[in-house]
Amino acid sequence: MEYMNVFLEELIQKYSSDKKGAQASYIPELAKVNPDYFGIAVVTVDGDVYSAGDIEQNFTLQSASKPFVYGMALEEHGREFIRARVGVEPSGEAFNSIVELEKNTHRPYNPMINSGAIAISSYIQDKDKIKRLERVLNLFGDYVNHPVSVDEAVFQSEKKTAHRNRSIAHLLRHFDVIGDDIEESLDLYFKQCSVLINTVDLATMAATLANNGVQPKSQKQVIKEEYVSDMLSLMFTCGMYDTAGEWAYTVGLPAKSGVSGCILAVVPGKMGIAAYSPLIDQHGHSVRSVNAIKDLVKKYNLSIFKS
């Protein structure tokens, strides 16, 4: 790991000139972000940090929030409750597909696509006099070891343009997957997607999963160890949506992307990886981040299928 920072700088230099992709303009606020931002970070389970590029630039989690709120719901309700309502099979569809429900059960296919994530958010309840949003913010704060907040402008932008997600939510209500609090649950979902972090934060979140749910710096058990494998297995099979098979074949790590341009990847027992750059491809993945993480995994032989 001695030359990790040098290699990360090389990756920034190598891919900074790559202008392929576009910002997620269907969320107007995301279209305003500087497309040249590019950062990459690695955090080990011992808390060592390696980084390069625009690592202090904040961005919103977007769909990278999904595995963590899924873990929270598992802790709150248990596997049996969640599995009865949200499946674990890859959908093979885009992340925001309307056709996201199983034919017989009408469950969302998995918690990583929008229908499943909206359902999962609806299961997070007020508890011990702590409101739902406060609980979610506390969760992410525990993962990164400092307080986090919601980007209000991004939240409002998502809420105003969320016709597709709203239609998914009403379909879920039609099949009794969620309850009547549709707007409240959607607001929580949009706010979890609008949580602000930076690249080192995201790598630290990934490192916490790599460390069996123990935050590397605080040593706090953020998520029960028994549920970490649930989160990682679904990140591996479903986290990269309709390119999950390609990612598994070429990278071989559990991962999750967000349309803000972030990607996190987990090397179990070793480290968390994160990259951020706003230009995304048609699948919703950051072009620069995908390429940089692929090179990093190849360089250090990090695939879970390599000894």
Coordinates of N, CA, C and O in Angstrom, one line a residue, residues 1-79:
M1 N 0.8 -1.2 0.0 CA 0.0 0.0 0.0 C 0.9 1.3 0.0 O 0.3 2.4 0.0
E2 N 2.2 1.1 0.0 CA 3.1 2.2 0.2 C 2.9 3.3 -0.9 O 3.0 4.5 -0.7
Y3 N 2.6 2.8 -2.1 CA 2.5 3.7 -3.3 C 1.1 4.0 -3.7 O 0.8 4.5 -4.8
M4 N 0.1 3.7 -2.8 CA -1.3 3.8 -3.1 C -1.6 5.3 -3.5 O -2.3 5.5 -4.5
N5 N -1.2 6.3 -2.7 CA -1.5 7.7 -3.0 C -1.0 8.1 -4.4 O -1.6 8.8 -5.2
V6 N 0.2 7.6 -4.7 CA 0.8 7.9 -6.0 C 0.0 7.3 -7.2 O -0.3 8.0 -8.2
F7 N -0.5 6.0 -7.0 CA -1.3 5.4 -8.0 C -2.7 6.1 -8.1 O -3.2 6.3 -9.3
L8 N -3.3 6.5 -7.0 CA -4.5 7.2 -7.1 C -4.4 8.6 -7.8 O -5.3 8.9 -8.6
E9 N -3.3 9.2 -7.6 CA -3.0 10.5 -8.4 C -2.9 10.2 -9.9 O -3.3 10.9 -10.7
E10 N -2.2 9.0 -10.2 CA -2.1 8.6 -11.6 C -3.5 8.4 -12.2 O -3.7 8.7 -13.4
L11 N -4.4 7.8 -11.5 CA -5.7 7.5 -12.0 C -6.5 8.9 -12.2 O -7.2 9.0 -13.3
I12 N -6.3 9.8 -11.3 CA -6.9 11.1 -11.6 C -6.4 11.8 -12.8 O -7.2 12.3 -13.7
Q13 N -5.1 11.7 -13.0 CA -4.5 12.3 -14.2 C -5.0 11.5 -15.5 O -5.2 12.1 -16.5
K14 N -5.0 10.2 -15.4 CA -5.4 9.4 -16.5 C -6.8 9.6 -17.0 O -7.0 9.7 -18.3
Y15 N -7.7 9.8 -16.1 CA -9.1 9.9 -16.6 C -9.8 11.2 -16.5 O -10.9 11.4 -16.9
S16 N -9.1 12.2 -16.0 CA -9.7 13.6 -15.9 C -10.1 14.2 -17.2 O -11.1 14.9 -17.3
S17 N -9.4 13.8 -18.3 CA -9.7 14.3 -19.6 C -10.8 13.6 -20.3 O -11.3 14.0 -21.4
D18 N -11.3 12.5 -19.7 CA -12.4 11.7 -20.2 C -13.7 12.5 -20.1 O -14.2 12.7 -18.9
K19 N -14.3 13.0 -21.1 CA -15.5 13.8 -21.1 C -16.8 13.0 -21.4 O -17.9 13.6 -21.6
K20 N -16.7 11.7 -21.5 CA -17.9 10.9 -21.9 C -18.9 10.9 -20.7 O -18.5 11.1 -19.6
G21 N -20.1 10.8 -21.1 CA -21.2 10.8 -20.1 C -21.8 12.2 -20.0 O -21.4 13.1 -20.7
A22 N -22.8 12.3 -19.1 CA -23.5 13.6 -18.9 C -24.0 13.6 -17.5 O -24.2 12.6 -16.8
Q23 N -24.3 14.8 -17.0 CA -24.8 15.0 -15.7 C -26.3 14.5 -15.7 O -27.0 14.5 -16.7
A24 N -26.8 14.1 -14.5 CA -28.2 13.6 -14.3 C -29.1 14.8 -14.4 O -29.6 15.3 -13.3
S25 N -29.4 15.3 -15.6 CA -30.2 16.5 -15.7 C -31.6 16.3 -15.4 O -32.4 17.3 -15.2
Y26 N -32.1 15.1 -15.2 CA -33.5 14.9 -14.9 C -33.7 15.3 -13.4 O -34.9 15.4 -12.9
I27 N -32.6 15.5 -12.6 CA -32.7 16.1 -11.3 C -32.0 17.5 -11.6 O -30.8 17.6 -11.6
P28 N -32.8 18.5 -11.8 CA -32.2 19.8 -12.3 C -31.0 20.3 -11.5 O -30.0 20.8 -12.0
E29 N -31.0 20.1 -10.2 CA -30.0 20.6 -9.3 C -28.6 19.9 -9.6 O -27.6 20.5 -9.5
L30 N -28.7 18.6 -10.0 CA -27.5 17.9 -10.3 C -26.8 18.4 -11.6 O -25.6 18.2 -11.7
A31 N -27.6 18.9 -12.4 CA -27.1 19.4 -13.7 C -26.2 20.7 -13.5 O -25.5 21.1 -14.4
K32 N -26.3 21.3 -12.3 CA -25.6 22.5 -12.1 C -24.1 22.3 -11.6 O -23.3 23.2 -11.4
V33 N -23.8 21.0 -11.2 CA -22.6 20.7 -10.6 C -21.4 20.7 -11.7 O -21.6 20.4 -12.8
N34 N -20.3 21.1 -11.2 CA -19.1 21.2 -12.1 C -18.8 19.8 -12.6 O -18.5 18.9 -11.8
P35 N -18.8 19.5 -13.9 CA -18.6 18.2 -14.5 C -17.1 17.7 -14.3 O -16.9 16.6 -14.6
D36 N -16.2 18.6 -14.0 CA -14.8 18.3 -13.9 C -14.4 17.7 -12.6 O -13.3 17.3 -12.4
Y37 N -15.3 17.8 -11.6 CA -14.9 17.2 -10.3 C -14.6 15.7 -10.4 O -15.2 15.0 -11.2
F38 N -13.5 15.3 -9.7 CA -13.1 13.9 -9.8 C -12.2 13.6 -8.6 O -11.2 14.3 -8.3
G39 N -12.7 12.7 -7.7 CA -12.0 12.3 -6.6 C -12.0 10.8 -6.4 O -13.0 10.2 -6.8
I40 N -11.0 10.3 -5.7 CA -11.0 8.8 -5.4 C -10.4 8.6 -4.0 O -9.4 9.4 -3.7
A41 N -10.9 7.7 -3.3 CA -10.3 7.4 -1.9 C -10.4 6.0 -1.6 O -11.3 5.2 -2.0
V42 N -9.5 5.5 -0.8 CA -9.4 4.2 -0.2 C -9.3 4.3 1.3 O -8.4 5.1 1.8
V43 N -10.1 3.6 2.1 CA -10.0 3.6 3.5 C -9.9 2.2 4.0 O -10.8 1.3 3.6
T44 N -8.9 1.8 4.7 CA -8.7 0.4 5.1 C -9.5 0.2 6.4 O -10.0 1.1 7.1
V45 N -9.6 -1.1 6.8 CA -10.3 -1.5 8.0 C -9.6 -1.0 9.2 O -10.2 -1.0 10.3
D46 N -8.3 -0.7 9.1 CA -7.5 -0.1 10.2 C -7.6 1.4 10.3 O -7.0 2.0 11.2
G47 N -8.4 2.0 9.3 CA -8.6 3.5 9.3 C -7.6 4.3 8.6 O -7.6 5.5 8.6
D48 N -6.7 3.6 7.8 CA -5.7 4.3 7.0 C -6.5 4.9 5.8 O -7.3 4.2 5.2
V49 N -6.1 6.1 5.4 CA -6.8 6.8 4.3 C -5.8 7.1 3.2 O -4.7 7.7 3.4
Y50 N -6.2 6.8 2.0 CA -5.4 7.1 0.8 C -6.4 7.8 -0.2 O -7.5 7.4 -0.3
S51 N -5.9 8.9 -0.8 CA -6.9 9.7 -1.6 C -6.2 10.6 -2.6 O -5.0 10.8 -2.5
A52 N -6.9 11.0 -3.6 CA -6.4 11.9 -4.6 C -7.6 12.7 -5.3 O -8.7 12.2 -5.3
G53 N -7.3 13.9 -5.8 CA -8.4 14.6 -6.5 C -9.2 15.4 -5.6 O -8.8 15.8 -4.5
D54 N -10.5 15.7 -6.0 CA -11.4 16.6 -5.3 C -12.1 15.8 -4.2 O -13.4 15.7 -4.2
I55 N -11.3 15.4 -3.2 CA -11.9 14.5 -2.2 C -12.7 15.3 -1.2 O -13.5 14.6 -0.4
E56 N -12.6 16.6 -1.1 CA -13.3 17.4 -0.1 C -14.6 17.9 -0.7 O -15.4 18.6 0.0
Q57 N -14.8 17.7 -2.0 CA -16.0 18.2 -2.6 C -17.2 17.4 -2.2 O -17.3 16.2 -2.3
N58 N -18.2 18.1 -1.6 CA -19.4 17.4 -1.2 C -20.3 17.0 -2.4 O -20.4 17.7 -3.4
F59 N -21.0 15.9 -2.2 CA -22.0 15.5 -3.2 C -23.1 14.8 -2.5 O -23.0 14.4 -1.3
T60 N -24.2 14.5 -3.1 CA -25.3 13.8 -2.5 C -25.2 12.3 -2.8 O -24.8 11.9 -3.8
L61 N -25.6 11.5 -1.8 CA -25.5 10.0 -1.9 C -26.3 9.4 -3.0 O -25.9 8.5 -3.7
Q62 N -27.5 10.0 -3.2 CA -28.4 9.4 -4.2 C -28.6 7.9 -3.9 O -28.7 7.5 -2.8
S63 N -28.5 7.0 -4.9 CA -28.8 5.6 -4.7 C -27.7 4.9 -3.9 O -27.9 3.7 -3.4
A64 N -26.6 5.5 -3.7 CA -25.6 4.9 -2.8 C -26.1 4.8 -1.4 O -25.5 4.1 -0.5
S65 N -27.2 5.5 -1.1 CA -27.8 5.4 0.3 C -28.5 4.1 0.5 O -28.7 3.7 1.6
K66 N -28.9 3.5 -0.6 CA -29.9 2.3 -0.5 C -29.4 1.2 0.4 O -30.1 0.6 1.2
P67 N -28.1 0.7 0.2 CA -27.7 -0.5 1.0 C -27.8 -0.2 2.5 O -28.1 -1.1 3.3
F68 N -27.4 1.1 2.9 CA -27.3 1.4 4.3 C -28.7 1.5 5.0 O -28.9 1.1 6.1
V69 N -29.7 2.1 4.3 CA -31.0 2.2 4.8 C -31.6 0.8 4.8 O -32.4 0.4 5.7
Y70 N -31.3 -0.1 3.9 CA -31.7 -1.5 3.9 C -31.2 -2.2 5.1 O -32.0 -2.9 5.8
G71 N -29.9 -2.0 5.4 CA -29.4 -2.6 6.7 C -30.1 -2.1 7.9 O -30.4 -2.9 8.8
M72 N -30.5 -0.8 7.9 CA -31.2 -0.3 9.0 C -32.6 -0.9 9.2 O -33.0 -1.3 10.3
A73 N -33.3 -1.1 8.0 CA -34.6 -1.8 8.1 C -34.5 -3.2 8.5 O -35.4 -3.7 9.2
L74 N -33.4 -3.9 8.1 CA -33.2 -5.3 8.6 C -33.0 -5.3 10.1 O -33.6 -6.2 10.8
E75 N -32.3 -4.4 10.6 CA -32.1 -4.4 12.1 C -33.4 -4.1 12.8 O -33.7 -4.6 13.9
E76 N -34.2 -3.2 12.2 CA -35.4 -2.8 12.9 C -36.5 -3.9 12.8 O -37.3 -4.1 13.8
H77 N -36.6 -4.6 11.7 CA -37.8 -5.5 11.5 C -37.4 -7.0 11.3 O -38.2 -7.9 11.5
G78 N -36.1 -7.3 11.0 CA -35.7 -8.6 10.8 C -35.8 -9.1 9.4 O -36.6 -8.5 8.6
R79 N -35.1 -10.2 9.0 CA -35.1 -10.7 7.7 C -36.5 -11.1 7.2 O -36.9 -10.9 6.1

